Coordinates of C-alpha atoms in Angstrom, one line a residue:
M22 CA 15.9 44.0 48.0
S23 CA 15.5 40.2 47.2
V24 CA 16.4 39.0 43.7
T25 CA 14.3 36.2 42.2
Q26 CA 15.2 33.6 39.6
Q27 CA 12.5 35.0 37.4
Q28 CA 14.2 38.5 37.4
V29 CA 17.4 36.8 36.3
L30 CA 15.6 34.9 33.6
D31 CA 13.8 38.0 32.3
S32 CA 17.2 39.7 32.1
L33 CA 18.8 36.8 30.3
A34 CA 16.0 36.6 27.8
R35 CA 17.4 39.8 26.1
I36 CA 20.8 38.1 25.5
K37 CA 21.2 36.3 22.2
S38 CA 23.3 33.2 21.5
P39 CA 25.8 33.2 18.7
R40 CA 23.0 31.8 16.5
G41 CA 20.7 34.6 17.4
V42 CA 18.5 32.6 19.8
A43 CA 17.4 34.1 23.1
L44 CA 19.7 32.7 25.8
T45 CA 16.7 31.4 27.8
N46 CA 15.6 29.3 24.8
A47 CA 19.0 28.0 23.8
N48 CA 18.9 25.0 26.3
V49 CA 22.3 25.9 27.7
L50 CA 21.5 27.4 31.2
S51 CA 22.0 25.5 34.4
A52 CA 19.8 25.9 37.4
I53 CA 20.0 29.5 38.7
S54 CA 20.9 30.2 42.3
A55 CA 19.7 33.6 43.5
A56 CA 19.7 34.4 47.2
D57 CA 20.8 37.4 49.3
G58 CA 21.8 39.4 46.3
K59 CA 24.2 36.6 45.0
V60 CA 23.5 35.0 41.7
F61 CA 25.3 31.9 40.3
F62 CA 24.7 29.9 37.2
S63 CA 26.5 28.3 34.3
I64 CA 26.2 28.3 30.5
N65 CA 26.9 24.7 29.3
V66 CA 28.1 24.4 25.7
D67 CA 30.1 22.0 23.6
A68 CA 33.9 22.5 23.8
A69 CA 34.0 23.2 20.0
E70 CA 31.8 26.3 20.5
A71 CA 33.4 27.7 23.7
R72 CA 35.2 30.7 22.1
A73 CA 32.1 31.9 20.4
W74 CA 30.1 31.8 23.6
E75 CA 32.6 33.8 25.8
S76 CA 31.2 37.1 24.7
V77 CA 27.7 35.8 25.5
R78 CA 28.8 34.8 29.0
A79 CA 30.2 38.3 29.5
E80 CA 26.9 39.9 28.3
A81 CA 24.9 37.7 30.6
E82 CA 27.0 38.6 33.6
A83 CA 26.7 42.3 32.9
A84 CA 22.9 42.0 32.4
V85 CA 22.5 40.3 35.7
R86 CA 24.7 42.7 37.6
A87 CA 22.4 45.5 36.4
I88 CA 19.4 44.0 38.2
P89 CA 18.6 46.1 41.3
G90 CA 19.6 44.3 44.5
V91 CA 22.3 42.1 42.9
T92 CA 25.6 42.4 44.7
T93 CA 27.6 39.4 43.4
V94 CA 27.4 37.5 40.1
M95 CA 29.4 34.5 39.0
V96 CA 28.6 33.1 35.5
A97 CA 30.7 30.0 34.5
L98 CA 31.1 28.9 30.9
T99 CA 31.3 25.1 31.0
A100 CA 32.6 23.6 27.8
E101 CA 32.8 19.9 27.4
R102 CA 33.5 17.6 24.5
K103 CA 30.7 15.1 24.0
P104 CA 31.9 11.5 24.7
G105 CA 33.4 10.0 21.6
A106 CA 32.8 13.2 19.6
A107 CA 35.4 14.1 17.0
P108 CA 36.8 17.6 16.6
P109 CA 34.5 19.8 14.5
P110 CA 35.3 19.8 10.8
P111 CA 36.5 23.1 9.3
P112 CA 33.6 25.3 8.1
T113 CA 32.6 25.0 4.5
P114 CA 32.5 28.1 2.3
S115 CA 29.0 29.7 2.2
R116 CA 27.1 29.3 -1.1
G117 CA 25.0 32.3 -0.4
T118 CA 22.4 30.5 1.6
P119 CA 21.0 33.0 4.1
G120 CA 21.3 32.2 7.8
V121 CA 23.9 32.0 10.6
Q122 CA 27.0 29.9 10.1
P123 CA 27.8 27.1 12.6
V124 CA 29.2 28.5 15.9
H125 CA 32.7 27.0 15.3
A126 CA 32.9 29.2 12.2
H127 CA 33.2 32.2 14.6
K128 CA 36.6 30.9 15.8
P129 CA 39.5 32.8 14.3
P130 CA 41.8 30.8 12.1
P131 CA 44.9 29.5 13.7
Q132 CA 48.1 31.4 13.1
G133 CA 51.3 29.5 12.8
G134 CA 49.8 26.2 14.0
A135 CA 48.3 25.1 17.3
Q136 CA 48.6 27.7 20.0
S137 CA 50.0 26.7 23.4
P138 CA 47.6 27.1 26.3
M139 CA 50.3 29.2 28.0
A140 CA 49.9 31.8 25.3
R141 CA 46.8 33.0 27.1
Q142 CA 48.9 34.1 30.1
S143 CA 48.8 37.8 31.0
E144 CA 50.0 39.7 34.0
I145 CA 47.5 40.9 36.7
P146 CA 47.8 44.7 36.6
G147 CA 49.6 46.1 39.7
V148 CA 50.7 42.6 40.9
A149 CA 54.5 42.0 40.5
A150 CA 54.6 38.3 41.4
V151 CA 52.0 35.6 41.7
I152 CA 53.1 32.4 43.6
A153 CA 51.1 29.3 44.4
V154 CA 51.1 27.3 47.6
A155 CA 50.2 23.8 46.7
S156 CA 50.1 20.2 47.9
G157 CA 49.5 16.9 46.3
K158 CA 46.9 15.9 48.8
G159 CA 44.6 17.5 51.4
G160 CA 45.1 17.6 55.2
V161 CA 48.8 18.6 55.2
G162 CA 48.2 22.2 56.5
K163 CA 48.6 24.0 53.2
S164 CA 46.1 26.8 53.9
T165 CA 47.7 27.5 57.3
T166 CA 51.1 27.6 55.7
A167 CA 49.9 29.9 52.9
L168 CA 48.4 32.4 55.3
N169 CA 51.4 32.5 57.6
L170 CA 53.8 32.6 54.6
A171 CA 51.9 35.7 53.4
L172 CA 52.2 37.3 56.8
G173 CA 55.9 36.5 56.9
L174 CA 56.3 38.2 53.5
R175 CA 54.4 41.2 54.9
D176 CA 56.8 41.3 57.9
L177 CA 59.6 41.6 55.4
G178 CA 58.1 44.9 54.1
L179 CA 56.3 43.6 51.1
R180 CA 52.8 44.4 49.9
V181 CA 51.0 41.1 50.0
G182 CA 47.6 39.7 48.9
L183 CA 46.1 36.2 49.6
L184 CA 43.8 34.4 47.2
D185 CA 42.0 31.4 48.4
A186 CA 41.5 29.3 45.2
D187 CA 40.4 26.2 47.0
I188 CA 36.9 26.2 45.5
Y189 CA 35.7 23.0 47.2
G190 CA 37.1 23.6 50.6
P191 CA 37.9 27.3 51.2
S192 CA 39.6 27.7 54.6
V193 CA 40.7 31.3 54.5
P194 CA 37.5 32.8 56.0
R195 CA 37.9 30.7 59.1
L196 CA 41.7 31.2 59.3
T197 CA 41.3 35.0 59.1
G198 CA 38.1 35.4 61.0
L199 CA 36.6 37.3 58.0
H200 CA 33.0 36.6 56.9
E201 CA 31.9 39.8 55.2
K202 CA 30.9 40.0 51.6
P203 CA 33.2 41.9 49.3
A204 CA 31.9 45.2 47.9
L205 CA 32.3 46.3 44.3
D206 CA 34.2 49.3 43.0
G207 CA 33.2 51.7 40.2
E208 CA 34.4 49.3 37.6
R209 CA 32.3 46.5 39.1
K210 CA 35.3 44.6 40.4
M211 CA 35.3 43.0 43.8
I212 CA 37.3 44.8 46.5
P213 CA 39.3 42.3 48.5
L214 CA 38.8 42.3 52.2
K215 CA 41.6 43.6 54.4
R216 CA 43.0 42.1 57.6
F217 CA 46.5 41.8 59.0
G218 CA 47.7 44.2 56.4
L219 CA 46.8 41.7 53.6
A220 CA 44.4 42.0 50.7
I221 CA 42.3 38.8 50.9
M222 CA 39.8 37.1 48.6
S223 CA 38.1 33.8 48.8
I224 CA 35.2 32.0 47.2
G225 CA 34.2 31.4 50.9
F226 CA 33.3 35.2 51.1
L227 CA 30.6 34.6 48.4
V228 CA 28.9 31.5 49.6
E229 CA 27.8 30.2 53.0
E230 CA 30.3 28.1 55.0
E231 CA 28.0 25.0 54.9
T232 CA 27.3 25.3 51.1
A233 CA 28.5 22.3 49.1
M234 CA 30.3 23.4 46.0
I235 CA 29.1 20.7 43.6
W236 CA 30.8 22.2 40.5
R237 CA 32.3 20.6 37.4
G238 CA 35.8 21.4 36.3
P239 CA 34.9 24.1 33.9
M240 CA 33.0 26.0 36.6
V241 CA 36.0 25.8 38.9
M242 CA 38.2 27.1 36.1
S243 CA 35.8 30.0 35.5
A244 CA 35.6 30.9 39.2
V245 CA 39.4 30.9 39.6
T246 CA 39.7 33.1 36.5
Q247 CA 37.2 35.6 37.9
M248 CA 38.9 35.8 41.3
L249 CA 42.2 36.6 39.5
R250 CA 40.8 39.1 37.0
D251 CA 37.7 40.6 38.5
V252 CA 39.2 41.6 41.8
A253 CA 40.7 45.1 42.4
W254 CA 44.0 43.8 43.9
G255 CA 45.6 47.2 43.7
S256 CA 49.4 47.4 43.9
L257 CA 51.0 44.3 45.3
D258 CA 54.5 42.9 45.4
V259 CA 53.3 39.3 45.9
L260 CA 49.9 37.6 45.5
V261 CA 50.0 34.3 47.4
V262 CA 47.5 31.8 46.0
D263 CA 46.3 29.0 48.3
M264 CA 45.6 26.2 45.8
P265 CA 43.2 23.3 46.2
P266 CA 45.0 20.0 46.8
G267 CA 45.9 17.8 43.8
T268 CA 46.8 18.5 40.2
G269 CA 43.5 19.4 38.6
D270 CA 41.6 22.1 36.8
A271 CA 42.3 24.9 39.3
Q272 CA 46.1 24.4 39.1
L273 CA 46.1 24.3 35.3
T274 CA 43.8 27.4 35.1
L275 CA 46.1 29.4 37.2
A276 CA 49.2 28.3 35.3
Q277 CA 47.5 29.1 32.0
N278 CA 46.1 32.5 33.0
V279 CA 49.0 34.2 34.8
P280 CA 52.8 33.7 34.5
L281 CA 53.4 32.2 37.9
K282 CA 56.7 33.3 39.4
G283 CA 56.9 30.1 41.5
A284 CA 55.3 27.4 43.5
V285 CA 55.8 26.3 47.1
I286 CA 55.0 22.6 47.8
V287 CA 53.7 21.7 51.3
S288 CA 54.0 18.1 52.5
T289 CA 54.2 16.1 55.7
P290 CA 57.2 13.8 56.3
Q291 CA 55.4 10.6 55.7
D292 CA 55.9 8.6 52.4
L293 CA 52.2 8.8 51.4
S294 CA 52.2 12.6 51.4
L295 CA 55.6 12.8 49.7
I296 CA 54.3 10.7 46.8
D297 CA 51.6 13.2 46.2
A298 CA 53.9 16.1 46.7
R299 CA 56.1 14.6 44.0
R300 CA 53.2 14.7 41.6
G301 CA 52.5 18.3 42.4
L302 CA 56.1 19.3 41.8
A303 CA 56.1 17.4 38.5
M304 CA 52.9 19.2 37.3
F305 CA 54.4 22.6 37.9
R306 CA 57.6 21.7 36.1
K307 CA 55.6 20.4 33.2
V308 CA 53.9 23.8 32.8
N309 CA 57.3 25.6 33.3
V310 CA 56.5 27.1 36.7
P311 CA 59.6 27.4 38.9
V312 CA 59.4 25.4 42.2
L313 CA 60.6 27.7 45.0
G314 CA 60.9 24.8 47.4
I315 CA 59.3 22.3 49.7
V316 CA 58.0 22.9 53.2
E317 CA 57.8 20.0 55.7
N318 CA 54.7 20.7 57.7
M319 CA 53.8 18.7 60.9
S320 CA 57.5 17.9 60.8
Y321 CA 57.5 16.8 64.5
F322 CA 55.2 17.1 67.5
Q323 CA 56.5 19.4 70.2
C324 CA 55.0 19.0 73.6
P325 CA 53.7 22.3 74.9
H326 CA 54.6 21.4 78.5
C327 CA 58.0 19.8 78.4
G328 CA 59.2 20.7 74.8
T329 CA 60.0 17.1 73.9
K330 CA 60.0 16.4 70.2
S331 CA 58.3 13.3 68.8
D332 CA 58.4 12.3 65.1
I333 CA 54.8 11.2 64.7
F334 CA 54.8 11.2 60.9
G335 CA 58.5 10.4 60.6
H336 CA 61.0 13.2 60.0
G337 CA 63.2 14.6 57.3
G338 CA 61.3 13.0 54.4
A339 CA 60.6 16.4 52.7
R340 CA 64.2 17.5 53.1
H341 CA 65.4 14.3 51.5
E342 CA 62.9 14.6 48.7
A343 CA 63.9 18.2 48.0
E344 CA 67.6 17.1 47.8
K345 CA 66.7 14.2 45.5
L346 CA 64.6 16.5 43.2
G347 CA 67.1 19.3 43.2
V348 CA 64.8 22.0 44.7
P349 CA 65.3 24.2 47.8
F350 CA 64.2 22.8 51.2
L351 CA 62.5 25.8 52.8
G352 CA 62.1 24.6 56.4
E353 CA 60.3 22.5 59.0
I354 CA 57.1 23.5 60.8
P355 CA 56.2 21.6 63.9
L356 CA 52.8 20.1 64.8
H357 CA 52.0 22.3 67.7
M358 CA 48.9 23.3 69.6
A359 CA 49.6 27.0 69.3
I360 CA 49.6 26.9 65.5
R361 CA 46.3 24.9 65.5
A362 CA 44.6 27.0 68.2
T363 CA 45.5 30.4 66.6
S364 CA 44.4 29.2 63.2
D365 CA 41.0 28.0 64.4
A366 CA 40.5 31.3 66.2
G367 CA 41.2 33.4 63.1
N368 CA 44.4 34.9 64.6
P369 CA 47.3 33.2 62.7
V370 CA 50.4 32.7 64.8
V371 CA 52.7 35.0 62.8
D372 CA 50.4 37.9 63.7
S373 CA 49.2 36.8 67.2
D374 CA 52.6 35.8 68.5
P375 CA 55.1 37.6 66.3
D376 CA 58.0 37.1 68.7
G377 CA 57.4 33.4 69.2
P378 CA 59.4 30.5 67.7
H379 CA 56.7 29.5 65.2
A380 CA 56.5 33.0 63.7
A381 CA 60.2 33.0 63.3
I382 CA 60.0 29.7 61.3
Y383 CA 57.4 31.1 58.9
R384 CA 59.4 34.3 58.5
A385 CA 62.6 32.4 57.7
I386 CA 60.6 30.5 55.0
A387 CA 59.2 33.8 53.7
G388 CA 62.8 35.2 53.5
Q389 CA 63.9 32.4 51.3
V390 CA 60.9 32.9 49.0
R391 CA 61.5 36.6 48.9
D392 CA 65.1 36.1 48.0
Q393 CA 64.1 34.0 45.0
L394 CA 61.7 36.7 43.8
K395 CA 64.0 39.6 44.3
G396 CA 64.6 40.3 40.7
V397 CA 60.9 40.2 39.9
I398 CA 59.8 42.4 42.8
A399 CA 62.6 44.9 42.3
A400 CA 61.6 45.3 38.6
A401 CA 58.0 46.1 39.5

């Protein structure tokens, strides 16, 4: 059954804003995307009013989910301060004038001063440890590393999930060969897809591969939060999160939403990549996330015919950087055709060639990560 934009608008017309205005008349809705049972839109409000609008966002999402034929809904609450705008003044006491108070009056009074963003952290039920695989820049093989690291942890006997949080460039559907749409359980949570013994979720399962994700920061933050909280992850020892490159909204959203047990930084040996890796490491330290170590990917090129090693991007830079920064060096992964070919084919090397030398490298890295998480996993 096809879902139309008009059906979505009719459903949203029954939702009231904090001021009692119909949502469709509040001048806050973005363009609505409705196709193949998937509905996406955002509610755009001023940052000062964001807290009062969160319940409206939840009502809107529930209303659209109830439309026959809707299979997936993502409603982002985008909250931005107007340029040059000052923080809202405290609400003045009412003098008995009838009407609705300004939206910022709905915000609860602060208790004990300003609250740290990290105070919003809460565990994901059933998940013992969430770790991030990150890089300071794109093109360093972070997603391939994240997937093979997850498989290495699986081979060590752990229950593992993989979340592709790279909203703008999700790679996990291609790397795993998965292209189905996730179903919903009885609580309307998305059920992660299963392959290689992993529970897997990606924004790429919800949109077409060629779709350009032209989303602002708040929409990215909302999407990451939903993929963390609105997915039935079940019982996991480790949830590996493949982060987008850089040090932006997605990284901060993850750090503020869940108490990350650690981060793995992926870099190539060259100086340009190491500069960005340094920034990523500094960001995680700033938000009190332990850095589990640095992986040097594309460490050297190994000829598949004669086995000769060539240091195309230099060699040993990540090891030296780890020593200088006082974090573990987790290992070197070569630039090899087998890793590239198995990744492109949706059959990662740890699973397709489990007895090969490359799988052994990933498992050795996974062993070091597991050893640093032992206390957390054992307590779960």
